[in-house]
Amino acid sequence: MTVITVKNLTISYNKKPAIKGINLEVDEGSIIGILGPNGAGKSTLIKGILGLLPSETGEIKIYGKPVKESLKRIAYIPQKEQFDWDFPINVSEVVMMGRYPYISLFGRPDENDKLIVKEVLEKVEMSDNQFTQIRNLSGGQQQRIFLARALAQESDIYLLDEPFVGVDAKTEKAIFELIKELKEKNKTILIVHHDLSKVKEYFDKVILINQTLVAFGDTDKAFTPELINKAYGGRLTILQKAEQLFKS
Ligand code: ADP
Ligand code: MG
């Protein structure tokens, strides 16, 4: 079943295109990596799918419907820098934001909302920090509560923008285990990611992007040295040279 359809999507900032003519059809129940060099338009693509940016051309359908009608079904973890971590709010308040789509405009969280927040905090092992002000969290804890907020939303699609940035190896593993649990429940997860060494382990499919779509498909077909080099256009660091990823 197709859960996300992107047709001919072009998004520009100040008339300069950041992504051009993107076409995608994403099936249910897979973990998909969005890869490309800095400035390739990965975050723009995610925001475009969410309808957060005006598009120049193109159309997005979520479960066959316009994005606006499907917002409950999409959970979004923004890139960490795009969140105001100095805002005076505590951990459980941030996670409760995941319940907002279910709470009426002047309503209050009910017992069920509170129970869900408690459960997801346990899942990400942050129960002991529920009253901690978010400015006092470590990088790993920040990503854990972002994930908790996304889980609290009980969505079907998860768009995660660099969820492993600034986290320790233990947290990365814990987060990825929870992502795999989502997949087992037939959820669809798109992850912007920059550590190419983990791609084959993590993703069923990859989207290689550099302004235009370079490749989209099963990891073993789309994540090849030729296509990686095409997407990164010589901008890979020595440590990440595409060929080296395929040595073993
Ligand atoms: P990525 O996430 O792949 O690093 P982005 O989607 O953030 O790339 O950015 C794609 C391009 O659009 C870059 O050239 C970036 O400088 C530009 N861009 C991103 N956001 C803005 C913005 N708010 N205003 C102007 N230009 C932007
Ligand atoms: Mg980005």
PDB file of C-alpha atoms and ligand atoms in Angstrom:
ATOM      1  CA  MET A   1       0.000   0.000   0.000  1.00  0.00           C
ATOM      2  CA  THR A   2       1.298   3.462  -0.935  1.00  0.00           C
ATOM      3  CA  VAL A   3       1.372   5.766   2.078  1.00  0.00           C
ATOM      4  CA  ILE A   4       3.238   8.780   0.684  1.00  0.00           C
ATOM      5  CA  THR A   5       3.012  10.023  -2.891  1.00  0.00           C
ATOM      6  CA  VAL A   6       5.205  12.908  -3.978  1.00  0.00           C
ATOM      7  CA  LYS A   7       4.613  14.183  -7.497  1.00  0.00           C
ATOM      8  CA  ASN A   8       6.947  16.610  -9.226  1.00  0.00           C
ATOM      9  CA  LEU A   9       7.781  18.490  -6.011  1.00  0.00           C
ATOM     10  CA  THR A  10       9.830  21.670  -6.372  1.00  0.00           C
ATOM     11  CA  ILE A  11      10.523  23.918  -3.381  1.00  0.00           C
ATOM     12  CA  SER A  12      12.519  27.140  -3.560  1.00  0.00           C
ATOM     13  CA  TYR A  13      13.874  29.628  -1.064  1.00  0.00           C
ATOM     14  CA  ASN A  14      14.031  33.163  -2.481  1.00  0.00           C
ATOM     15  CA  LYS A  15      13.329  31.791  -5.981  1.00  0.00           C
ATOM     16  CA  LYS A  16      16.336  29.432  -5.765  1.00  0.00           C
ATOM     17  CA  PRO A  17      15.238  25.782  -5.929  1.00  0.00           C
ATOM     18  CA  ALA A  18      16.358  23.612  -3.007  1.00  0.00           C
ATOM     19  CA  ILE A  19      14.671  20.496  -4.417  1.00  0.00           C
ATOM     20  CA  LYS A  20      13.501  20.022  -7.984  1.00  0.00           C
ATOM     21  CA  GLY A  21      10.955  17.742  -9.600  1.00  0.00           C
ATOM     22  CA  ILE A  22      10.968  15.046  -6.918  1.00  0.00           C
ATOM     23  CA  ASN A  23       8.783  11.978  -7.489  1.00  0.00           C
ATOM     24  CA  LEU A  24       8.382   9.280  -4.837  1.00  0.00           C
ATOM     25  CA  GLU A  25       5.979   6.542  -3.921  1.00  0.00           C
ATOM     26  CA  VAL A  26       6.591   5.165  -0.461  1.00  0.00           C
ATOM     27  CA  ASP A  27       5.088   1.863   0.632  1.00  0.00           C
ATOM     28  CA  GLU A  28       3.850   0.982   4.077  1.00  0.00           C
ATOM     29  CA  GLY A  29       6.003  -0.776   6.634  1.00  0.00           C
ATOM     30  CA  SER A  30       9.570   0.076   5.746  1.00  0.00           C
ATOM     31  CA  ILE A  31      12.516   2.030   7.101  1.00  0.00           C
ATOM     32  CA  ILE A  32      13.849   4.410   4.475  1.00  0.00           C
ATOM     33  CA  GLY A  33      17.054   6.433   4.628  1.00  0.00           C
ATOM     34  CA  ILE A  34      17.233   9.902   3.091  1.00  0.00           C
ATOM     35  CA  LEU A  35      20.841  10.493   2.094  1.00  0.00           C
ATOM     36  CA  GLY A  36      22.764  13.250   0.398  1.00  0.00           C
ATOM     37  CA  PRO A  37      25.444  15.851   1.079  1.00  0.00           C
ATOM     38  CA  ASN A  38      24.948  18.953   3.231  1.00  0.00           C
ATOM     39  CA  GLY A  39      22.536  21.331   1.591  1.00  0.00           C
ATOM     40  CA  ALA A  40      21.163  18.605  -0.707  1.00  0.00           C
ATOM     41  CA  GLY A  41      17.591  19.380   0.320  1.00  0.00           C
ATOM     42  CA  LYS A  42      16.960  16.489   2.713  1.00  0.00           C
ATOM     43  CA  SER A  43      15.312  18.632   5.397  1.00  0.00           C
ATOM     44  CA  THR A  44      13.444  20.571   2.716  1.00  0.00           C
ATOM     45  CA  LEU A  45      12.035  17.310   1.329  1.00  0.00           C
ATOM     46  CA  ILE A  46      10.785  16.259   4.776  1.00  0.00           C
ATOM     47  CA  LYS A  47       9.234  19.651   5.449  1.00  0.00           C
ATOM     48  CA  GLY A  48       7.714  19.548   1.969  1.00  0.00           C
ATOM     49  CA  ILE A  49       6.085  16.183   2.686  1.00  0.00           C
ATOM     50  CA  LEU A  50       4.672  17.667   5.897  1.00  0.00           C
ATOM     51  CA  GLY A  51       3.304  20.647   4.019  1.00  0.00           C
ATOM     52  CA  LEU A  52       5.365  23.038   6.157  1.00  0.00           C
ATOM     53  CA  LEU A  53       6.778  24.865   3.135  1.00  0.00           C
ATOM     54  CA  PRO A  54       4.994  26.352   0.132  1.00  0.00           C
ATOM     55  CA  SER A  55       5.798  24.341  -2.985  1.00  0.00           C
ATOM     56  CA  GLU A  56       6.400  25.877  -6.372  1.00  0.00           C
ATOM     57  CA  THR A  57       5.080  22.840  -8.183  1.00  0.00           C
ATOM     58  CA  GLY A  58       3.944  19.451  -7.081  1.00  0.00           C
ATOM     59  CA  GLU A  59       1.497  17.496  -5.059  1.00  0.00           C
ATOM     60  CA  ILE A  60       1.743  15.410  -1.891  1.00  0.00           C
ATOM     61  CA  LYS A  61      -0.717  12.721  -0.916  1.00  0.00           C
ATOM     62  CA  ILE A  62      -0.724  10.898   2.416  1.00  0.00           C
ATOM     63  CA  TYR A  63      -2.801   7.737   2.276  1.00  0.00           C
ATOM     64  CA  GLY A  64      -4.272   9.194  -0.885  1.00  0.00           C
ATOM     65  CA  LYS A  65      -5.408  12.388   0.839  1.00  0.00           C
ATOM     66  CA  PRO A  66      -4.062  15.934   1.071  1.00  0.00           C
ATOM     67  CA  VAL A  67      -1.487  16.385   3.858  1.00  0.00           C
ATOM     68  CA  LYS A  68      -3.728  18.763   5.819  1.00  0.00           C
ATOM     69  CA  GLU A  69      -6.241  15.968   6.362  1.00  0.00           C
ATOM     70  CA  SER A  70      -3.602  13.523   7.536  1.00  0.00           C
ATOM     71  CA  LEU A  71      -1.490  15.455  10.041  1.00  0.00           C
ATOM     72  CA  LYS A  72      -2.401  13.193  12.964  1.00  0.00           C
ATOM     73  CA  ARG A  73      -0.943  10.300  11.022  1.00  0.00           C
ATOM     74  CA  ILE A  74       2.499  11.878  10.562  1.00  0.00           C
ATOM     75  CA  ALA A  75       4.935  12.376  13.418  1.00  0.00           C
ATOM     76  CA  TYR A  76       7.921  14.641  12.802  1.00  0.00           C
ATOM     77  CA  ILE A  77      11.236  14.939  14.576  1.00  0.00           C
ATOM     78  CA  PRO A  78      12.913  18.127  13.358  1.00  0.00           C
ATOM     79  CA  GLN A  79      16.631  18.538  13.095  1.00  0.00           C
ATOM     80  CA  LYS A  80      17.818  19.228  16.641  1.00  0.00           C
ATOM     81  CA  GLU A  81      19.082  22.731  15.872  1.00  0.00           C
ATOM     82  CA  GLN A  82      15.614  23.765  14.765  1.00  0.00           C
ATOM     83  CA  PHE A  83      14.179  23.373  18.246  1.00  0.00           C
ATOM     84  CA  ASP A  84      14.491  25.971  21.008  1.00  0.00           C
ATOM     85  CA  TRP A  85      16.115  23.971  23.784  1.00  0.00           C
ATOM     86  CA  ASP A  86      16.220  27.036  26.062  1.00  0.00           C
ATOM     87  CA  PHE A  87      12.445  27.242  26.148  1.00  0.00           C
ATOM     88  CA  PRO A  88      11.296  26.911  29.792  1.00  0.00           C
ATOM     89  CA  ILE A  89       9.400  23.647  29.544  1.00  0.00           C
ATOM     90  CA  ASN A  90      10.004  20.233  31.065  1.00  0.00           C
ATOM     91  CA  VAL A  91      10.378  16.794  29.533  1.00  0.00           C
ATOM     92  CA  SER A  92       6.842  15.528  30.066  1.00  0.00           C
ATOM     93  CA  GLU A  93       5.413  18.801  28.696  1.00  0.00           C
ATOM     94  CA  VAL A  94       7.382  18.335  25.468  1.00  0.00           C
ATOM     95  CA  VAL A  95       6.203  14.746  25.164  1.00  0.00           C
ATOM     96  CA  MET A  96       2.610  15.855  25.810  1.00  0.00           C
ATOM     97  CA  MET A  97       2.915  18.007  22.655  1.00  0.00           C
ATOM     98  CA  GLY A  98       2.652  14.694  20.786  1.00  0.00           C
ATOM     99  CA  ARG A  99      -0.919  14.450  22.104  1.00  0.00           C
ATOM    100  CA  TYR A 100      -1.988  17.928  20.904  1.00  0.00           C
ATOM    101  CA  PRO A 101      -3.581  16.642  17.688  1.00  0.00           C
ATOM    102  CA  TYR A 102      -5.993  14.714  19.930  1.00  0.00           C
ATOM    103  CA  ILE A 103      -6.777  17.510  22.402  1.00  0.00           C
ATOM    104  CA  SER A 104      -9.403  20.068  21.449  1.00  0.00           C
ATOM    105  CA  LEU A 105      -8.431  23.707  21.192  1.00  0.00           C
ATOM    106  CA  PHE A 106      -9.355  24.725  24.738  1.00  0.00           C
ATOM    107  CA  GLY A 107      -9.242  21.213  26.119  1.00  0.00           C
ATOM    108  CA  ARG A 108      -6.853  19.688  28.629  1.00  0.00           C
ATOM    109  CA  PRO A 109      -4.954  16.401  28.428  1.00  0.00           C
ATOM    110  CA  ASP A 110      -7.113  13.606  29.830  1.00  0.00           C
ATOM    111  CA  GLU A 111      -6.124  10.485  31.778  1.00  0.00           C
ATOM    112  CA  ASN A 112      -5.467   8.569  28.571  1.00  0.00           C
ATOM    113  CA  ASP A 113      -3.118  11.274  27.275  1.00  0.00           C
ATOM    114  CA  LYS A 114      -1.251  11.243  30.586  1.00  0.00           C
ATOM    115  CA  LEU A 115      -0.992   7.465  30.560  1.00  0.00           C
ATOM    116  CA  ILE A 116       0.443   7.481  27.042  1.00  0.00           C
ATOM    117  CA  VAL A 117       3.040  10.097  28.004  1.00  0.00           C
ATOM    118  CA  LYS A 118       4.028   7.981  31.003  1.00  0.00           C
ATOM    119  CA  GLU A 119       4.342   4.860  28.838  1.00  0.00           C
ATOM    120  CA  VAL A 120       6.453   6.430  26.115  1.00  0.00           C
ATOM    121  CA  LEU A 121       8.774   8.010  28.691  1.00  0.00           C
ATOM    122  CA  GLU A 122       9.327   4.517  30.079  1.00  0.00           C
ATOM    123  CA  LYS A 123      10.006   3.226  26.565  1.00  0.00           C
ATOM    124  CA  VAL A 124      12.760   5.741  25.949  1.00  0.00           C
ATOM    125  CA  GLU A 125      14.056   5.333  29.523  1.00  0.00           C
ATOM    126  CA  MET A 126      13.402   8.929  30.503  1.00  0.00           C
ATOM    127  CA  SER A 127      10.848   8.453  33.313  1.00  0.00           C
ATOM    128  CA  ASP A 128      13.301   9.670  35.935  1.00  0.00           C
ATOM    129  CA  ASN A 129      13.688  12.929  34.025  1.00  0.00           C
ATOM    130  CA  GLN A 130      10.046  13.776  33.477  1.00  0.00           C
ATOM    131  CA  PHE A 131      10.285  17.079  35.392  1.00  0.00           C
ATOM    132  CA  THR A 132      13.731  18.034  34.071  1.00  0.00           C
ATOM    133  CA  GLN A 133      13.848  21.321  32.187  1.00  0.00           C
ATOM    134  CA  ILE A 134      14.776  20.524  28.567  1.00  0.00           C
ATOM    135  CA  ARG A 135      17.709  22.975  28.627  1.00  0.00           C
ATOM    136  CA  ASN A 136      19.417  20.598  31.069  1.00  0.00           C
ATOM    137  CA  LEU A 137      19.290  17.522  28.824  1.00  0.00           C
ATOM    138  CA  SER A 138      22.260  15.892  27.118  1.00  0.00           C
ATOM    139  CA  GLY A 139      22.222  15.406  23.335  1.00  0.00           C
ATOM    140  CA  GLY A 140      21.197  11.766  23.720  1.00  0.00           C
ATOM    141  CA  GLN A 141      18.391  12.685  26.128  1.00  0.00           C
ATOM    142  CA  GLN A 142      17.136  15.365  23.738  1.00  0.00           C
ATOM    143  CA  GLN A 143      16.748  12.813  20.952  1.00  0.00           C
ATOM    144  CA  ARG A 144      15.098  10.345  23.311  1.00  0.00           C
ATOM    145  CA  ILE A 145      12.393  12.842  24.239  1.00  0.00           C
ATOM    146  CA  PHE A 146      11.925  13.846  20.602  1.00  0.00           C
ATOM    147  CA  LEU A 147      11.280  10.191  19.877  1.00  0.00           C
ATOM    148  CA  ALA A 148       8.963   9.946  22.891  1.00  0.00           C
ATOM    149  CA  ARG A 149       6.969  12.893  21.587  1.00  0.00           C
ATOM    150  CA  ALA A 150       6.685  11.220  18.181  1.00  0.00           C
ATOM    151  CA  LEU A 151       5.626   7.912  19.771  1.00  0.00           C
ATOM    152  CA  ALA A 152       3.009   9.691  21.903  1.00  0.00           C
ATOM    153  CA  GLN A 153       1.358  10.871  18.713  1.00  0.00           C
ATOM    154  CA  GLU A 154       0.570   7.248  17.751  1.00  0.00           C
ATOM    155  CA  SER A 155       1.064   8.024  14.083  1.00  0.00           C
ATOM    156  CA  ASP A 156       1.493   5.799  11.060  1.00  0.00           C
ATOM    157  CA  ILE A 157       4.312   7.708   9.393  1.00  0.00           C
ATOM    158  CA  TYR A 158       7.460   8.949  11.138  1.00  0.00           C
ATOM    159  CA  LEU A 159       9.704  11.569   9.539  1.00  0.00           C
ATOM    160  CA  LEU A 160      12.936  11.831  11.506  1.00  0.00           C
ATOM    161  CA  ASP A 161      15.531  14.464  10.611  1.00  0.00           C
ATOM    162  CA  GLU A 162      18.962  13.292  11.778  1.00  0.00           C
ATOM    163  CA  PRO A 163      17.747  11.594  14.972  1.00  0.00           C
ATOM    164  CA  PHE A 164      21.204  10.233  15.788  1.00  0.00           C
ATOM    165  CA  VAL A 165      23.098  13.516  15.774  1.00  0.00           C
ATOM    166  CA  GLY A 166      24.800  14.189  19.092  1.00  0.00           C
ATOM    167  CA  VAL A 167      23.806  10.884  20.674  1.00  0.00           C
ATOM    168  CA  ASP A 168      26.013   8.233  22.252  1.00  0.00           C
ATOM    169  CA  ALA A 169      26.232   4.732  20.748  1.00  0.00           C
ATOM    170  CA  LYS A 170      23.974   3.259  23.445  1.00  0.00           C
ATOM    171  CA  THR A 171      21.212   5.782  22.734  1.00  0.00           C
ATOM    172  CA  GLU A 172      21.545   5.288  18.985  1.00  0.00           C
ATOM    173  CA  LYS A 173      21.024   1.566  19.479  1.00  0.00           C
ATOM    174  CA  ALA A 174      18.062   2.099  21.822  1.00  0.00           C
ATOM    175  CA  ILE A 175      16.426   4.534  19.396  1.00  0.00           C
ATOM    176  CA  PHE A 176      16.965   2.213  16.462  1.00  0.00           C
ATOM    177  CA  GLU A 177      15.408  -0.710  18.371  1.00  0.00           C
ATOM    178  CA  LEU A 178      12.264   1.397  18.916  1.00  0.00           C
ATOM    179  CA  ILE A 179      12.234   2.330  15.232  1.00  0.00           C
ATOM    180  CA  LYS A 180      12.375  -1.366  14.330  1.00  0.00           C
ATOM    181  CA  GLU A 181       9.419  -2.000  16.670  1.00  0.00           C
ATOM    182  CA  LEU A 182       7.463   0.634  14.738  1.00  0.00           C
ATOM    183  CA  LYS A 183       8.279  -1.117  11.483  1.00  0.00           C
ATOM    184  CA  GLU A 184       7.056  -4.418  12.925  1.00  0.00           C
ATOM    185  CA  LYS A 185       3.742  -2.650  13.553  1.00  0.00           C
ATOM    186  CA  ASN A 186       3.686  -1.791   9.839  1.00  0.00           C
ATOM    187  CA  LYS A 187       4.548   1.864  10.391  1.00  0.00           C
ATOM    188  CA  THR A 188       6.557   3.753   7.774  1.00  0.00           C
ATOM    189  CA  ILE A 189       9.717   5.516   8.911  1.00  0.00           C
ATOM    190  CA  LEU A 190      11.816   7.980   6.884  1.00  0.00           C
ATOM    191  CA  ILE A 191      15.135   8.957   8.411  1.00  0.00           C
ATOM    192  CA  VAL A 192      17.552  11.640   7.264  1.00  0.00           C
ATOM    193  CA  HIS A 193      20.924  10.194   8.016  1.00  0.00           C
ATOM    194  CA  HIS A 194      24.523  11.059   7.324  1.00  0.00           C
ATOM    195  CA  ASP A 195      26.566   8.113   8.605  1.00  0.00           C
ATOM    196  CA  LEU A 196      26.917   6.089   5.423  1.00  0.00           C
ATOM    197  CA  SER A 197      28.538   3.162   7.236  1.00  0.00           C
ATOM    198  CA  LYS A 198      25.192   2.244   8.846  1.00  0.00           C
ATOM    199  CA  VAL A 199      23.048   2.452   5.752  1.00  0.00           C
ATOM    200  CA  LYS A 200      23.020  -1.227   4.799  1.00  0.00           C
ATOM    201  CA  GLU A 201      22.309  -2.247   8.374  1.00  0.00           C
ATOM    202  CA  TYR A 202      19.533   0.291   8.976  1.00  0.00           C
ATOM    203  CA  PHE A 203      17.508   0.852   5.839  1.00  0.00           C
ATOM    204  CA  ASP A 204      15.246  -1.273   3.654  1.00  0.00           C
ATOM    205  CA  LYS A 205      15.281   1.458   1.034  1.00  0.00           C
ATOM    206  CA  VAL A 206      17.187   4.630   0.373  1.00  0.00           C
ATOM    207  CA  ILE A 207      16.427   7.978  -1.194  1.00  0.00           C
ATOM    208  CA  LEU A 208      19.594   9.534  -2.620  1.00  0.00           C
ATOM    209  CA  ILE A 209      19.072  13.211  -3.216  1.00  0.00           C
ATOM    210  CA  ASN A 210      21.084  16.181  -4.337  1.00  0.00           C
ATOM    211  CA  GLN A 211      18.530  18.789  -5.306  1.00  0.00           C
ATOM    212  CA  THR A 212      17.082  16.300  -7.768  1.00  0.00           C
ATOM    213  CA  LEU A 213      16.369  12.676  -6.968  1.00  0.00           C
ATOM    214  CA  VAL A 214      19.468  10.620  -7.767  1.00  0.00           C
ATOM    215  CA  ALA A 215      18.038   7.233  -6.796  1.00  0.00           C
ATOM    216  CA  PHE A 216      15.202   5.657  -4.858  1.00  0.00           C
ATOM    217  CA  GLY A 217      14.836   1.966  -4.242  1.00  0.00           C
ATOM    218  CA  ASP A 218      15.866  -1.075  -2.252  1.00  0.00           C
ATOM    219  CA  THR A 219      19.143  -0.468  -0.464  1.00  0.00           C
ATOM    220  CA  ASP A 220      21.065  -3.128  -2.389  1.00  0.00           C
ATOM    221  CA  LYS A 221      20.043  -1.557  -5.713  1.00  0.00           C
ATOM    222  CA  ALA A 222      20.081   2.160  -4.940  1.00  0.00           C
ATOM    223  CA  PHE A 223      22.997   2.356  -2.516  1.00  0.00           C
ATOM    224  CA  THR A 224      25.793   1.558  -4.962  1.00  0.00           C
ATOM    225  CA  PRO A 225      29.205   3.255  -5.323  1.00  0.00           C
ATOM    226  CA  GLU A 226      28.165   4.807  -8.650  1.00  0.00           C
ATOM    227  CA  LEU A 227      24.937   6.289  -7.315  1.00  0.00           C
ATOM    228  CA  ILE A 228      26.527   7.419  -4.047  1.00  0.00           C
ATOM    229  CA  ASN A 229      29.268   9.199  -5.966  1.00  0.00           C
ATOM    230  CA  LYS A 230      26.651  10.751  -8.196  1.00  0.00           C
ATOM    231  CA  ALA A 231      24.685  12.055  -5.218  1.00  0.00           C
ATOM    232  CA  TYR A 232      27.697  13.315  -3.307  1.00  0.00           C
ATOM    233  CA  GLY A 233      29.488  14.625  -6.392  1.00  0.00           C
ATOM    234  CA  GLY A 234      32.956  14.139  -4.957  1.00  0.00           C
ATOM    235  CA  ARG A 235      31.946  15.677  -1.646  1.00  0.00           C
ATOM    236  CA  LEU A 236      32.512  12.535   0.390  1.00  0.00           C
ATOM    237  CA  THR A 237      35.316  12.771   2.907  1.00  0.00           C
ATOM    238  CA  ILE A 238      38.255  10.379   2.594  1.00  0.00           C
ATOM    239  CA  LEU A 239      36.867   8.339   5.459  1.00  0.00           C
ATOM    240  CA  GLN A 240      33.592   7.858   3.662  1.00  0.00           C
ATOM    241  CA  LYS A 241      34.785   7.175   0.119  1.00  0.00           C
ATOM    242  CA  ALA A 242      32.012   5.220  -1.472  1.00  0.00           C
ATOM    243  CA  GLU A 243      34.192   2.313  -2.518  1.00  0.00           C
ATOM    244  CA  GLN A 244      35.399   1.807   1.036  1.00  0.00           C
ATOM    245  CA  LEU A 245      31.838   1.283   2.197  1.00  0.00           C
ATOM    246  CA  PHE A 246      31.752  -1.815   0.046  1.00  0.00           C
ATOM    247  CA  LYS A 247      35.091  -3.350   0.916  1.00  0.00           C
ATOM    248  CA  SER A 248      34.295  -5.984   3.521  1.00  0.00           C
TER     249      SER A 248
HETATM  250  P1  ADP B   1      19.996  19.395   3.963  1.00  0.00           P
HETATM  251  O1  ADP B   1      18.975  19.103   5.007  1.00  0.00           O
HETATM  252  O2  ADP B   1      20.149  18.314   2.940  1.00  0.00           O
HETATM  253  O3  ADP B   1      21.328  19.772   4.543  1.00  0.00           O
HETATM  254  P2  ADP B   1      18.328  21.708   3.428  1.00  0.00           P
HETATM  255  O4  ADP B   1      17.040  21.151   2.978  1.00  0.00           O
HETATM  256  O5  ADP B   1      18.407  22.195   4.832  1.00  0.00           O
HETATM  257  O6  ADP B   1      19.504  20.664   3.121  1.00  0.00           O
HETATM  258  O7  ADP B   1      18.732  22.923   2.499  1.00  0.00           O
HETATM  259  C1  ADP B   1      18.737  22.840   1.085  1.00  0.00           C
HETATM  260  C2  ADP B   1      19.190  24.172   0.497  1.00  0.00           C
HETATM  261  O8  ADP B   1      18.246  25.196   0.794  1.00  0.00           O
HETATM  262  C3  ADP B   1      20.522  24.664   1.041  1.00  0.00           C
HETATM  263  O9  ADP B   1      21.225  25.305   0.002  1.00  0.00           O
HETATM  264  C4  ADP B   1      20.133  25.655   2.109  1.00  0.00           C
HETATM  265  O10 ADP B   1      21.109  26.633   2.270  1.00  0.00           O
HETATM  266  C5  ADP B   1      18.841  26.228   1.546  1.00  0.00           C
HETATM  267  N1  ADP B   1      17.904  26.618   2.624  1.00  0.00           N
HETATM  268  C6  ADP B   1      17.411  25.795   3.578  1.00  0.00           C
HETATM  269  N2  ADP B   1      16.563  26.460   4.399  1.00  0.00           N
HETATM  270  C7  ADP B   1      16.541  27.727   3.961  1.00  0.00           C
HETATM  271  C8  ADP B   1      15.856  28.915   4.382  1.00  0.00           C
HETATM  272  N3  ADP B   1      15.007  28.901   5.413  1.00  0.00           N
HETATM  273  N4  ADP B   1      16.076  30.050   3.680  1.00  0.00           N
HETATM  274  C9  ADP B   1      16.909  30.080   2.609  1.00  0.00           C
HETATM  275  N5  ADP B   1      17.577  29.007   2.167  1.00  0.00           N
HETATM  276  C10 ADP B   1      17.396  27.839   2.823  1.00  0.00           C
HETATM  277 MG    MG B   2      19.052  19.020   7.033  1.00  0.00          MG
END
